[in-house]
């Protein structure tokens, strides 16, 4: 189990130090600073073993969060906890920064006391926490004694993530499908590796204890329905096969009834109130690549390099991609760069050793190009330029995995509102993960 | 050097550095550096001409970035361009960059070398200095190749500025250190020496360093520097403190130069020339005198400088080691420092005294400070100083103060620092051994050592104790007692258990008489430690147990029980298991005789360099593996039993054989023992009288009685018969001489075998188990040479198969009055009766002389004495009760029945004389084992004197009847 939790700033100064178990001594704080934060060589492994003590860390901007233990713990559990911890902190005071942590350190200690008990993770559901940890800025909406007393029964009860008696005048539901698409492509346009990791995030404002059922174009479900249904024609199978996607793996929020998912593969749940992540998934097949990058690099003598990069948008012309940024790395001995681009703005950023080309908006099935002349300083170094890949960032209003929400049904048998009365909003956002093309 | 003017301060550089310092994170720093690098790259692109200032600024920035730990792969060209600038600051930065970031780009090196050459040949001293500094800083082979010729030229050129000469000397020193092969010695060497006379003290200082290094390599070339150095030194020493202006440091005249000159002088022996020598002595005296003067300043720099010179002077005095007065004065001076409150001074004083202690002149003077040093050992705070104090105590130790020093070191050891304990232990062990007057003290000291610092007592130390105890009979009993007492302590160190196990196993019998340390008590004591010990110790203890079985048969049962237990017989450790099994079987199967043979006491170790000393040397210097190997081998031999050692121990054996008190035992000296020619007749008569008693004896007596008319002993009669036919024609007079009885050699090993008017034959023998060696000395009593001198040994059948006798060849001539030595190696194959005959043939005055002498090789020579206790003796006595095994002889005493003489004879016979075995104290009882190549024969004897009747009764029991008979015959003739 987790023996202690430390938060450091970028200099390695301890901001928060909470020790849960006696086997973690004071020197553990320094050990992590010396061996990881101030290590000569950059430490890349998130798990470090120093003097029989394991350190698990995540980094948020300049802040290091490190969980320490002397026991043989489940590393995935520890990281899940650390991520949850980040989520909770973000939910309470926004961006995790040194200043915010310093301003909220009483709150953080209170949170740490609540979500970890003797090193065992407890309820880390932000919604639930917010009902009883009300430090600074977070006002408790429920002042009555009854509601206060309900907290205990709720937290210890079967449905720990939702309390009874929630009432909304307008029953509303927001559903976001957020995906990040990762790609590595060869210079010739061959896909070397590609995958999409997606999340379904919901915001629900529903009264009572509603029962929800979520449906999407999962290949297995559709096949099942196709077989069980009356329309057993090949055509139906084909059309559903075209639209259905193969999900490699997925995880769910604790509210989802896993037994039902296992038997019927249907996702039914009683949603928590407010914002939460319903599911996470990953797909590797039939990915729609929103952009194609075609690089062209020509070395003209020892002192000159010509780079031409074409990007093509590969989606419906009616859709608009946003925040497009192409990063073209430059050799280390670059002494000067001239850039010409048809669209957007391009700039040589010496501090990052790259040409950064930014386009605000771009419609589907379009094409744009940039050409750059890079002047090089002859060096006496024999090392050849390693030609790092060209990377890209963007945001598109569809799911590159092809996932579609088919339905989201809400049943509330006790209160008198039906599925039709709930206002539902669905949104798809596809973002770039590591989207690289070799040149 | 020109100062950097304000305008040269590079603002851009300062801004850049402050930017970097303000960076919040490493990433930010890297970004800033990337940006700056891109900026510099664009500036260096080449299309714009940069002015010197910006070039310098950017090169500086690159240098800074490089020093932050980033790779720099450009800018070298710009740096080289800076070298050709005429501005000092620009040139300086260029040289700086190149010194730091030089790489082996051939084009670049050529350019750099060019630039350096230009600077060297310019008349500008600052530029020359910069170039020289660059060469020295880089100091690579390429540099040495390019400038090895130029630098010496600059150094000795008449018109070179002083500061440049200084740099050149140091640059040359550096090149000489990095690539000495590339710096040729040439005609400049002689001129370098004369730099010692230079007006400028800086030049002299630099040159002295150079000369010292060069002189260490080829001292002959720089011999002339001695007189110059002495002159220079004397000028400095005698100068008033204000004379040297710049080179006076806190009222001390040119301390660095003085120190360097004194170092230089340490490369050479004391000067031959009396005048120079006198001058040098004067200088050194002055330095010593100055140390006595009150300090001119309270500043620490003053005393530091003064003491530096003083210590270097003392080093020189020690190095020369020729002036007793100076040495004693130096010693006294150091004695003062021993109590100085400055720790460094105390350290240095102790260190220098260590070397002083080894000089014969000052050893006594050093010894006077013993109390101070001991005090330092106790009170000093700094461990390194204490270490020096230990070293010094070690160095000053001799026979007179060894006890005190060893005691002090031992008492210090209890509180000593862990880091130096092992060394102290070794030193104590060595001193104790080296200066031990009586070995009980030595044993006490070492046991104490193990008690106090057992962990630090290395194997060598305790091996050594055992070696010494085994080699010295006089301490064995004491050692056994002390070890036994030491083992009584509830917690004793494993090393003590090892020593205890070994010593009790060997010599436990020596203290077994005391009921408090009876065999069982000893065994229980050892066994109580057994389970706490490591495997090697346990193995050693098992060996000790089996030795106990041999020493004390009464504990055999107990020990077999222990060996039989599962924890031994089925021990997980192979070595222990094997030992337990083998020892158990050995103790069950083997007879006591075999046990006694197998488990015999260890033979003495050969004398050799103390292994501890070797270890201490190793500790000081690089280790040598063979020594360790040797120790290991030795250890194995110890463990496996003593027999291996016979071949390696002849030296020790010679010493033992040669010592008269071991073998002579008060018997008359060989030369005065001529009378025995007559008594044998009486002896043979006696045999006749008593021969009825035993048939074997009667037969022998009958044989002896036959030639009784001849006034010779029966042995002498044998002598006749064994003379080879060739020798039968020898003259009668000589034949008469042959009838020398060999009986007198039965109980001793040395003496004159034969003597006539021409020749004397002396003997010296030594025997070890079944092997023997005889030294035969042929003394030519005449003044003429013996020619065609030849000897041969004749063994008739069956003797030839029973005894192997190998004489070594001898010279054919023996000069008048000279002695010739012949070595005869003997091996006893089985028991025998006859004697081998030595035939000697030579020409004296043209006449061929033939002499035949019986060699006194008798069966009893191959005895090994066996100690045993009463109970054991009678047990064995009963075992040998078969009628043919016993031979008894009753005979009349031929000599006075002196108890001491009889004892000596029995011991000389080869058996162990056992006291307190026989209930009648006037009886003599002995036991021994006869070793032949094929078998070993245990032998017990009992001699009962009857003083009233002047008779003896001799009873012998051995496991072999022929042996009993032969021994009985031999011994009967002795009384």
PDB file of C-alpha atoms in Angstrom, chain B residues 289-496:
ATOM      1  CA  UNK B 289      68.820  28.042  13.738  1.00  0.00           C
ATOM      2  CA  UNK B 290      66.140  30.177  12.210  1.00  0.00           C
ATOM      3  CA  UNK B 291      63.536  27.761  13.440  1.00  0.00           C
ATOM      4  CA  UNK B 292      64.623  28.575  16.944  1.00  0.00           C
ATOM      5  CA  UNK B 293      64.264  32.308  16.475  1.00  0.00           C
ATOM      6  CA  UNK B 294      61.080  33.898  17.698  1.00  0.00           C
ATOM      7  CA  UNK B 295      58.587  34.319  14.847  1.00  0.00           C
ATOM      8  CA  UNK B 296      58.673  37.673  13.096  1.00  0.00           C
ATOM      9  CA  UNK B 297      54.964  37.640  12.546  1.00  0.00           C
ATOM     10  CA  UNK B 298      51.999  36.024  14.185  1.00  0.00           C
ATOM     11  CA  UNK B 299      50.435  35.331  10.833  1.00  0.00           C
ATOM     12  CA  UNK B 300      49.987  31.703   9.983  1.00  0.00           C
ATOM     13  CA  UNK B 301      51.506  32.276   6.559  1.00  0.00           C
ATOM     14  CA  UNK B 302      54.782  33.224   8.136  1.00  0.00           C
ATOM     15  CA  UNK B 303      55.099  30.070  10.175  1.00  0.00           C
ATOM     16  CA  UNK B 304      53.848  27.935   7.291  1.00  0.00           C
ATOM     17  CA  UNK B 305      56.481  29.262   4.950  1.00  0.00           C
ATOM     18  CA  UNK B 306      59.184  28.953   7.544  1.00  0.00           C
ATOM     19  CA  UNK B 307      58.225  25.404   8.435  1.00  0.00           C
ATOM     20  CA  UNK B 308      57.985  24.381   4.804  1.00  0.00           C
ATOM     21  CA  UNK B 309      61.611  25.318   4.332  1.00  0.00           C
ATOM     22  CA  UNK B 310      62.542  23.674   7.602  1.00  0.00           C
ATOM     23  CA  UNK B 311      60.872  20.395   6.783  1.00  0.00           C
ATOM     24  CA  UNK B 312      62.421  20.309   3.362  1.00  0.00           C
ATOM     25  CA  UNK B 313      65.796  20.938   4.962  1.00  0.00           C
ATOM     26  CA  UNK B 314      65.194  18.087   7.372  1.00  0.00           C
ATOM     27  CA  UNK B 315      64.256  15.850   4.464  1.00  0.00           C
ATOM     28  CA  UNK B 316      67.558  16.730   2.850  1.00  0.00           C
ATOM     29  CA  UNK B 317      69.433  16.004   6.074  1.00  0.00           C
ATOM     30  CA  UNK B 318      67.721  12.636   6.282  1.00  0.00           C
ATOM     31  CA  UNK B 319      68.414  12.000   2.629  1.00  0.00           C
ATOM     32  CA  UNK B 320      72.110  12.694   3.058  1.00  0.00           C
ATOM     33  CA  UNK B 321      72.229  10.790   6.337  1.00  0.00           C
ATOM     34  CA  UNK B 322      75.829  11.710   6.825  1.00  0.00           C
ATOM     35  CA  UNK B 323      76.029  14.470   9.411  1.00  0.00           C
ATOM     36  CA  UNK B 324      75.289  13.113  12.875  1.00  0.00           C
ATOM     37  CA  UNK B 325      75.101  16.546  14.471  1.00  0.00           C
ATOM     38  CA  UNK B 326      72.589  17.750  11.915  1.00  0.00           C
ATOM     39  CA  UNK B 327      70.523  14.612  12.256  1.00  0.00           C
ATOM     40  CA  UNK B 328      70.378  14.960  16.003  1.00  0.00           C
ATOM     41  CA  UNK B 329      69.524  18.620  15.716  1.00  0.00           C
ATOM     42  CA  UNK B 330      66.791  17.839  13.218  1.00  0.00           C
ATOM     43  CA  UNK B 331      65.482  15.236  15.563  1.00  0.00           C
ATOM     44  CA  UNK B 332      65.404  17.682  18.443  1.00  0.00           C
ATOM     45  CA  UNK B 333      63.684  20.232  16.292  1.00  0.00           C
ATOM     46  CA  UNK B 334      61.044  17.678  15.335  1.00  0.00           C
ATOM     47  CA  UNK B 335      60.732  16.763  18.989  1.00  0.00           C
ATOM     48  CA  UNK B 336      59.674  20.314  19.656  1.00  0.00           C
ATOM     49  CA  UNK B 337      57.078  20.091  16.936  1.00  0.00           C
ATOM     50  CA  UNK B 338      55.674  16.947  18.485  1.00  0.00           C
ATOM     51  CA  UNK B 339      54.104  19.100  21.128  1.00  0.00           C
ATOM     52  CA  UNK B 340      53.161  21.961  18.849  1.00  0.00           C
ATOM     53  CA  UNK B 341      49.548  22.926  18.946  1.00  0.00           C
ATOM     54  CA  UNK B 342      49.345  22.902  15.145  1.00  0.00           C
ATOM     55  CA  UNK B 343      48.086  19.452  14.119  1.00  0.00           C
ATOM     56  CA  UNK B 344      49.710  19.554  10.707  1.00  0.00           C
ATOM     57  CA  UNK B 345      53.074  20.198  12.274  1.00  0.00           C
ATOM     58  CA  UNK B 346      52.675  17.290  14.614  1.00  0.00           C
ATOM     59  CA  UNK B 347      51.777  15.086  11.705  1.00  0.00           C
ATOM     60  CA  UNK B 348      54.761  16.190   9.674  1.00  0.00           C
ATOM     61  CA  UNK B 349      57.071  15.857  12.662  1.00  0.00           C
ATOM     62  CA  UNK B 350      55.953  12.294  13.265  1.00  0.00           C
ATOM     63  CA  UNK B 351      56.300  11.450   9.619  1.00  0.00           C
ATOM     64  CA  UNK B 352      59.811  12.854   9.331  1.00  0.00           C
ATOM     65  CA  UNK B 353      60.837  11.177  12.548  1.00  0.00           C
ATOM     66  CA  UNK B 354      59.834   7.849  11.109  1.00  0.00           C
ATOM     67  CA  UNK B 355      62.527   8.227   8.507  1.00  0.00           C
ATOM     68  CA  UNK B 356      64.946   9.619  11.051  1.00  0.00           C
ATOM     69  CA  UNK B 357      64.456   6.564  13.209  1.00  0.00           C
ATOM     70  CA  UNK B 358      65.908   4.385  10.525  1.00  0.00           C
ATOM     71  CA  UNK B 359      69.150   6.331  10.446  1.00  0.00           C
ATOM     72  CA  UNK B 360      71.822   4.904  12.689  1.00  0.00           C
ATOM     73  CA  UNK B 361      72.941   8.343  13.847  1.00  0.00           C
ATOM     74  CA  UNK B 362      69.617   9.554  15.048  1.00  0.00           C
ATOM     75  CA  UNK B 363      67.930   6.381  16.169  1.00  0.00           C
ATOM     76  CA  UNK B 364      68.885   6.983  19.761  1.00  0.00           C
ATOM     77  CA  UNK B 365      67.839  10.607  19.587  1.00  0.00           C
ATOM     78  CA  UNK B 366      64.451   9.592  18.246  1.00  0.00           C
ATOM     79  CA  UNK B 367      64.048   7.110  21.060  1.00  0.00           C
ATOM     80  CA  UNK B 368      64.183   9.887  23.634  1.00  0.00           C
ATOM     81  CA  UNK B 369      60.800  11.078  22.424  1.00  0.00           C
ATOM     82  CA  UNK B 370      59.071   7.834  23.088  1.00  0.00           C
ATOM     83  CA  UNK B 371      56.929   9.206  25.885  1.00  0.00           C
ATOM     84  CA  UNK B 372      55.751  12.099  23.784  1.00  0.00           C
ATOM     85  CA  UNK B 373      54.860   9.804  20.939  1.00  0.00           C
ATOM     86  CA  UNK B 374      52.986   7.433  23.202  1.00  0.00           C
ATOM     87  CA  UNK B 375      51.177  10.406  24.604  1.00  0.00           C
ATOM     88  CA  UNK B 376      50.314  11.515  21.089  1.00  0.00           C
ATOM     89  CA  UNK B 377      48.914   8.084  20.420  1.00  0.00           C
ATOM     90  CA  UNK B 378      46.615   8.420  23.383  1.00  0.00           C
ATOM     91  CA  UNK B 379      45.532  12.025  23.193  1.00  0.00           C
ATOM     92  CA  UNK B 380      45.709  12.967  19.533  1.00  0.00           C
ATOM     93  CA  UNK B 381      42.374  13.830  18.025  1.00  0.00           C
ATOM     94  CA  UNK B 382      43.213  13.350  14.400  1.00  0.00           C
ATOM     95  CA  UNK B 383      43.287   9.745  13.295  1.00  0.00           C
ATOM     96  CA  UNK B 384      45.909  10.328  10.622  1.00  0.00           C
ATOM     97  CA  UNK B 385      48.252  11.760  13.246  1.00  0.00           C
ATOM     98  CA  UNK B 386      47.675   8.758  15.448  1.00  0.00           C
ATOM     99  CA  UNK B 387      48.479   6.580  12.510  1.00  0.00           C
ATOM    100  CA  UNK B 388      51.798   8.353  12.092  1.00  0.00           C
ATOM    101  CA  UNK B 389      52.456   7.929  15.795  1.00  0.00           C
ATOM    102  CA  UNK B 390      51.946   4.201  15.402  1.00  0.00           C
ATOM    103  CA  UNK B 391      54.326   4.184  12.453  1.00  0.00           C
ATOM    104  CA  UNK B 392      56.914   6.048  14.443  1.00  0.00           C
ATOM    105  CA  UNK B 393      56.610   3.749  17.425  1.00  0.00           C
ATOM    106  CA  UNK B 394      57.111   0.863  15.080  1.00  0.00           C
ATOM    107  CA  UNK B 395      60.131   2.486  13.541  1.00  0.00           C
ATOM    108  CA  UNK B 396      61.785   3.391  16.832  1.00  0.00           C
ATOM    109  CA  UNK B 397      61.220   0.037  18.431  1.00  0.00           C
ATOM    110  CA  UNK B 398      64.241  -2.030  19.358  1.00  0.00           C
ATOM    111  CA  UNK B 399      65.115  -4.635  21.925  1.00  0.00           C
ATOM    112  CA  UNK B 400      65.384  -2.132  24.744  1.00  0.00           C
ATOM    113  CA  UNK B 401      61.922  -0.662  24.459  1.00  0.00           C
ATOM    114  CA  UNK B 402      59.986  -3.389  22.694  1.00  0.00           C
ATOM    115  CA  UNK B 403      58.051  -4.418  25.768  1.00  0.00           C
ATOM    116  CA  UNK B 404      56.941  -0.907  26.517  1.00  0.00           C
ATOM    117  CA  UNK B 405      56.000  -0.111  22.947  1.00  0.00           C
ATOM    118  CA  UNK B 406      54.141  -3.342  22.399  1.00  0.00           C
ATOM    119  CA  UNK B 407      52.256  -2.845  25.630  1.00  0.00           C
ATOM    120  CA  UNK B 408      51.313   0.692  24.636  1.00  0.00           C
ATOM    121  CA  UNK B 409      50.207  -0.372  21.193  1.00  0.00           C
ATOM    122  CA  UNK B 410      48.129  -3.140  22.664  1.00  0.00           C
ATOM    123  CA  UNK B 411      46.424  -0.814  25.080  1.00  0.00           C
ATOM    124  CA  UNK B 412      45.840   1.688  22.298  1.00  0.00           C
ATOM    125  CA  UNK B 413      44.405  -1.023  20.105  1.00  0.00           C
ATOM    126  CA  UNK B 414      41.351  -1.252  22.321  1.00  0.00           C
ATOM    127  CA  UNK B 415      40.353   2.282  21.425  1.00  0.00           C
ATOM    128  CA  UNK B 416      42.025   2.567  18.063  1.00  0.00           C
ATOM    129  CA  UNK B 417      40.285   3.591  14.919  1.00  0.00           C
ATOM    130  CA  UNK B 418      38.881   0.748  12.928  1.00  0.00           C
ATOM    131  CA  UNK B 419      40.685   1.852   9.821  1.00  0.00           C
ATOM    132  CA  UNK B 420      44.144   1.402  11.306  1.00  0.00           C
ATOM    133  CA  UNK B 421      43.530  -1.555  13.542  1.00  0.00           C
ATOM    134  CA  UNK B 422      44.672  -4.182  11.154  1.00  0.00           C
ATOM    135  CA  UNK B 423      47.921  -2.416  10.566  1.00  0.00           C
ATOM    136  CA  UNK B 424      48.530  -2.017  14.288  1.00  0.00           C
ATOM    137  CA  UNK B 425      47.796  -5.668  14.798  1.00  0.00           C
ATOM    138  CA  UNK B 426      50.354  -6.622  12.198  1.00  0.00           C
ATOM    139  CA  UNK B 427      52.878  -4.279  13.664  1.00  0.00           C
ATOM    140  CA  UNK B 428      52.385  -5.565  17.175  1.00  0.00           C
ATOM    141  CA  UNK B 429      52.719  -9.115  15.917  1.00  0.00           C
ATOM    142  CA  UNK B 430      55.931  -8.319  14.102  1.00  0.00           C
ATOM    143  CA  UNK B 431      57.478  -6.393  16.952  1.00  0.00           C
ATOM    144  CA  UNK B 432      56.545  -9.054  19.439  1.00  0.00           C
ATOM    145  CA  UNK B 433      58.190 -11.684  17.316  1.00  0.00           C
ATOM    146  CA  UNK B 434      61.214  -9.662  16.350  1.00  0.00           C
ATOM    147  CA  UNK B 435      62.153  -8.514  19.793  1.00  0.00           C
ATOM    148  CA  UNK B 436      60.868 -11.349  21.890  1.00  0.00           C
ATOM    149  CA  UNK B 437      63.443 -12.206  24.504  1.00  0.00           C
ATOM    150  CA  UNK B 438      61.454 -14.991  25.959  1.00  0.00           C
ATOM    151  CA  UNK B 439      58.761 -16.658  24.009  1.00  0.00           C
ATOM    152  CA  UNK B 440      56.262 -16.809  26.830  1.00  0.00           C
ATOM    153  CA  UNK B 441      56.001 -13.076  26.507  1.00  0.00           C
ATOM    154  CA  UNK B 442      55.486 -13.469  22.804  1.00  0.00           C
ATOM    155  CA  UNK B 443      52.721 -15.994  23.279  1.00  0.00           C
ATOM    156  CA  UNK B 444      51.057 -13.790  25.885  1.00  0.00           C
ATOM    157  CA  UNK B 445      51.230 -10.785  23.614  1.00  0.00           C
ATOM    158  CA  UNK B 446      49.739 -12.489  20.614  1.00  0.00           C
ATOM    159  CA  UNK B 447      46.949 -14.095  22.609  1.00  0.00           C
ATOM    160  CA  UNK B 448      46.201 -10.690  24.041  1.00  0.00           C
ATOM    161  CA  UNK B 449      46.199  -9.311  20.550  1.00  0.00           C
ATOM    162  CA  UNK B 450      43.655 -11.855  19.427  1.00  0.00           C
ATOM    163  CA  UNK B 451      41.539 -11.157  22.466  1.00  0.00           C
ATOM    164  CA  UNK B 452      41.535  -7.400  21.962  1.00  0.00           C
ATOM    165  CA  UNK B 453      41.242  -7.201  18.213  1.00  0.00           C
ATOM    166  CA  UNK B 454      40.416 -10.636  16.991  1.00  0.00           C
ATOM    167  CA  UNK B 455      38.643  -9.396  13.917  1.00  0.00           C
ATOM    168  CA  UNK B 456      41.719  -7.630  12.696  1.00  0.00           C
ATOM    169  CA  UNK B 457      44.104 -10.454  13.322  1.00  0.00           C
ATOM    170  CA  UNK B 458      44.775 -11.793   9.899  1.00  0.00           C
ATOM    171  CA  UNK B 459      45.453 -15.418   9.166  1.00  0.00           C
ATOM    172  CA  UNK B 460      49.154 -14.749   8.888  1.00  0.00           C
ATOM    173  CA  UNK B 461      49.383 -13.614  12.466  1.00  0.00           C
ATOM    174  CA  UNK B 462      48.012 -16.737  13.976  1.00  0.00           C
ATOM    175  CA  UNK B 463      49.832 -18.985  11.526  1.00  0.00           C
ATOM    176  CA  UNK B 464      52.954 -17.354  12.759  1.00  0.00           C
ATOM    177  CA  UNK B 465      52.206 -18.019  16.412  1.00  0.00           C
ATOM    178  CA  UNK B 466      51.723 -21.650  15.642  1.00  0.00           C
ATOM    179  CA  UNK B 467      54.886 -21.823  13.611  1.00  0.00           C
ATOM    180  CA  UNK B 468      56.835 -20.345  16.457  1.00  0.00           C
ATOM    181  CA  UNK B 469      55.271 -22.491  19.122  1.00  0.00           C
ATOM    182  CA  UNK B 470      55.919 -25.625  17.100  1.00  0.00           C
ATOM    183  CA  UNK B 471      59.485 -24.687  16.362  1.00  0.00           C
ATOM    184  CA  UNK B 472      60.309 -23.897  19.977  1.00  0.00           C
ATOM    185  CA  UNK B 473      59.975 -26.738  22.423  1.00  0.00           C
ATOM    186  CA  UNK B 474      60.433 -24.511  25.441  1.00  0.00           C
ATOM    187  CA  UNK B 475      57.198 -22.588  24.964  1.00  0.00           C
ATOM    188  CA  UNK B 476      54.932 -25.424  23.961  1.00  0.00           C
ATOM    189  CA  UNK B 477      53.829 -26.294  27.465  1.00  0.00           C
ATOM    190  CA  UNK B 478      53.368 -22.672  28.382  1.00  0.00           C
ATOM    191  CA  UNK B 479      51.467 -21.982  25.172  1.00  0.00           C
ATOM    192  CA  UNK B 480      49.148 -24.896  25.786  1.00  0.00           C
ATOM    193  CA  UNK B 481      48.472 -23.673  29.306  1.00  0.00           C
ATOM    194  CA  UNK B 482      47.900 -20.088  28.259  1.00  0.00           C
ATOM    195  CA  UNK B 483      45.673 -21.029  25.383  1.00  0.00           C
ATOM    196  CA  UNK B 484      43.698 -23.300  27.621  1.00  0.00           C
ATOM    197  CA  UNK B 485      43.177 -20.477  30.073  1.00  0.00           C
ATOM    198  CA  UNK B 486      42.295 -18.012  27.349  1.00  0.00           C
ATOM    199  CA  UNK B 487      39.687 -20.380  25.971  1.00  0.00           C
ATOM    200  CA  UNK B 488      37.967 -20.398  29.343  1.00  0.00           C
ATOM    201  CA  UNK B 489      36.555 -16.971  28.610  1.00  0.00           C
ATOM    202  CA  UNK B 490      32.840 -17.220  27.798  1.00  0.00           C
ATOM    203  CA  UNK B 491      33.203 -15.385  24.507  1.00  0.00           C
ATOM    204  CA  UNK B 492      36.414 -15.754  22.651  1.00  0.00           C
ATOM    205  CA  UNK B 493      37.289 -14.804  19.146  1.00  0.00           C
ATOM    206  CA  UNK B 494      37.327 -17.370  16.436  1.00  0.00           C
ATOM    207  CA  UNK B 495      41.003 -16.815  15.783  1.00  0.00           C
ATOM    208  CA  UNK B 496      41.660 -17.719  19.399  1.00  0.00           C
TER     209      UNK B 496
END
